[in-house]
Amino acid sequence: DVIVLLLDNGQGIMEVSGEVGLTPAERQMRVEYSSDVMRELFRAGVGLVEDTDRVRGALAGIPGSRAETLIMVPLVHERLGFGVLMAGRGKGKNGTPAEVFTDTDVEALMGFADGVAPSLRTAVLLRHLKGQLSALEAE
């Protein structure tokens, strides 16, 4: 229903770098590491919200949080957090409640995040370097 990849933009803020199922407004959202949800996520190592309506206020400003159930996994490489991988499920086509993420789903997403973290960290660093080089060339 919704998949979101938030990556550091080099200014201490995470931006949508990849997504499926977001609205145009959600694609433009930026999330600060200092938000309560992100601080807790990086502390705990995974966030599973089985009913987003119960914590709607806390999730405000996070792309994809309109899903009915949500899992968030921090992207960490060499103990440095640099992004978040999120997956969410909405109601079924018949209005049936969203299927809750199982332990197997959580483990699979965590394993995927661990596997892609080194490559994504490299991409983030290269993007930062490119930005710095462009700034130098403009001087």
Tab-separated table of C-alpha atoms in Angstrom:
chain	number	residue	atom	x	y	z
A	1	ASP	CA	0.000	0.000	0.000
A	2	VAL	CA	2.799	2.423	0.857
A	3	ILE	CA	6.584	2.137	0.936
A	4	VAL	CA	8.798	5.089	1.839
A	5	LEU	CA	12.555	5.531	1.799
A	6	LEU	CA	13.688	8.557	3.793
A	7	LEU	CA	17.356	9.524	3.427
A	8	ASP	CA	19.493	12.227	4.998
A	9	ASN	CA	19.788	15.323	2.823
A	10	GLY	CA	23.058	16.514	4.344
A	11	GLN	CA	21.379	19.124	6.505
A	12	GLY	CA	20.185	16.890	9.335
A	13	ILE	CA	16.812	16.310	7.729
A	14	MET	CA	15.431	13.235	5.979
A	15	GLU	CA	13.666	13.577	2.641
A	16	VAL	CA	11.665	11.148	0.540
A	17	SER	CA	14.171	9.465	-1.772
A	18	GLY	CA	11.939	6.670	-2.994
A	19	GLU	CA	8.305	5.785	-2.539
A	20	VAL	CA	5.251	3.912	-3.667
A	21	GLY	CA	1.767	5.077	-2.771
A	22	LEU	CA	2.449	8.578	-1.415
A	23	THR	CA	0.400	11.627	-2.283
A	24	PRO	CA	2.174	14.524	-4.046
A	25	ALA	CA	2.137	16.478	-0.758
A	26	GLU	CA	3.697	13.557	1.145
A	27	ARG	CA	6.502	13.322	-1.436
A	28	GLN	CA	7.556	16.857	-0.444
A	29	MET	CA	7.653	16.177	3.306
A	30	ARG	CA	10.848	16.455	5.295
A	31	VAL	CA	11.373	14.737	8.622
A	32	GLU	CA	13.773	15.902	11.301
A	33	TYR	CA	15.765	13.395	13.320
A	34	SER	CA	14.778	15.362	16.414
A	35	SER	CA	11.072	14.542	16.075
A	36	ASP	CA	9.816	12.412	18.955
A	37	VAL	CA	8.893	9.539	16.638
A	38	MET	CA	12.314	9.456	14.968
A	39	ARG	CA	14.229	9.725	18.236
A	40	GLU	CA	12.280	6.781	19.629
A	41	LEU	CA	12.667	4.829	16.381
A	42	PHE	CA	16.452	5.160	16.345
A	43	ARG	CA	16.562	4.271	20.050
A	44	ALA	CA	14.341	1.182	19.750
A	45	GLY	CA	15.590	-0.053	16.364
A	46	VAL	CA	12.145	-0.693	14.875
A	47	GLY	CA	8.706	0.836	15.125
A	48	LEU	CA	5.490	-1.092	14.620
A	49	VAL	CA	2.230	0.829	14.802
A	50	GLU	CA	-0.729	-1.505	14.515
A	51	ASP	CA	-3.326	1.284	14.658
A	52	THR	CA	-2.081	4.633	13.389
A	53	ASP	CA	-5.335	6.358	14.389
A	54	ARG	CA	-4.348	5.983	18.052
A	55	VAL	CA	-1.106	7.958	17.505
A	56	ARG	CA	-2.143	10.160	14.575
A	57	GLY	CA	-0.864	13.344	16.249
A	58	ALA	CA	2.594	11.907	16.888
A	59	LEU	CA	2.839	10.732	13.274
A	60	ALA	CA	1.862	14.093	11.779
A	61	GLY	CA	4.378	15.222	9.181
A	62	ILE	CA	5.686	11.733	8.440
A	63	PRO	CA	5.041	10.610	4.856
A	64	GLY	CA	3.008	7.425	4.603
A	65	SER	CA	1.614	7.708	8.121
A	66	ARG	CA	-1.947	7.795	6.787
A	67	ALA	CA	-1.658	4.000	6.393
A	68	GLU	CA	-3.725	2.059	8.906
A	69	THR	CA	-0.783	-0.035	10.125
A	70	LEU	CA	2.850	0.989	9.790
A	71	ILE	CA	6.327	-0.410	10.291
A	72	MET	CA	9.427	1.782	10.395
A	73	VAL	CA	13.017	0.546	10.372
A	74	PRO	CA	15.966	2.925	10.825
A	75	LEU	CA	18.787	2.710	8.307
A	76	VAL	CA	22.058	2.466	10.194
A	77	HIS	CA	25.585	1.815	8.949
A	78	GLU	CA	28.590	1.690	11.260
A	79	ARG	CA	26.359	2.906	14.104
A	80	LEU	CA	25.349	6.032	12.173
A	81	GLY	CA	21.666	6.536	11.389
A	82	PHE	CA	21.012	8.145	8.023
A	83	GLY	CA	17.474	7.253	7.019
A	84	VAL	CA	14.329	5.230	7.531
A	85	LEU	CA	12.580	2.499	5.558
A	86	MET	CA	8.811	2.422	6.071
A	87	ALA	CA	5.986	0.162	4.939
A	88	GLY	CA	2.303	0.679	5.581
A	89	ARG	CA	-0.950	-1.074	4.859
A	90	GLY	CA	-4.340	0.487	4.392
A	91	LYS	CA	-7.832	-0.965	4.465
A	92	GLY	CA	-8.693	-3.708	2.025
A	93	LYS	CA	-10.700	-3.038	-1.129
A	94	ASN	CA	-13.889	-4.075	0.658
A	95	GLY	CA	-13.151	-1.784	3.592
A	96	THR	CA	-11.781	-4.648	5.646
A	97	PRO	CA	-9.202	-3.661	8.287
A	98	ALA	CA	-5.563	-3.606	7.230
A	99	GLU	CA	-3.642	-6.812	7.711
A	100	VAL	CA	-1.310	-6.425	10.693
A	101	PHE	CA	2.406	-6.939	10.105
A	102	THR	CA	3.622	-10.272	11.468
A	103	ASP	CA	6.914	-10.964	13.224
A	104	THR	CA	8.097	-12.521	9.965
A	105	ASP	CA	7.235	-9.301	8.095
A	106	VAL	CA	9.137	-7.232	10.665
A	107	GLU	CA	12.172	-9.511	10.503
A	108	ALA	CA	12.131	-9.460	6.689
A	109	LEU	CA	12.042	-5.655	6.544
A	110	MET	CA	14.766	-5.372	9.187
A	111	GLY	CA	16.933	-7.851	7.259
A	112	PHE	CA	16.365	-5.950	4.024
A	113	ALA	CA	17.250	-2.642	5.715
A	114	ASP	CA	20.450	-4.161	7.124
A	115	GLY	CA	21.373	-5.509	3.696
A	116	VAL	CA	20.882	-2.269	1.780
A	117	ALA	CA	22.206	0.115	4.455
A	118	PRO	CA	25.866	0.087	3.299
A	119	SER	CA	24.941	0.857	-0.319
A	120	LEU	CA	22.419	3.506	0.637
A	121	ARG	CA	24.923	5.121	3.017
A	122	THR	CA	27.407	5.297	0.148
A	123	ALA	CA	24.771	6.933	-2.055
A	124	VAL	CA	23.991	9.496	0.665
A	125	LEU	CA	27.701	10.304	1.079
A	126	LEU	CA	28.168	10.670	-2.678
A	127	ARG	CA	25.155	12.980	-2.880
A	128	HIS	CA	26.620	15.122	-0.074
A	129	LEU	CA	29.999	15.231	-1.805
A	130	LYS	CA	28.395	16.220	-5.106
A	131	GLY	CA	26.576	19.059	-3.352
A	132	GLN	CA	29.782	20.298	-1.750
A	133	LEU	CA	31.640	20.152	-5.056
A	134	SER	CA	28.864	22.042	-6.820
A	135	ALA	CA	29.016	24.750	-4.157
A	136	LEU	CA	32.782	25.068	-4.639
A	137	GLU	CA	32.425	25.302	-8.413
A	138	ALA	CA	29.838	28.055	-8.029
A	139	GLU	CA	32.293	30.244	-6.075
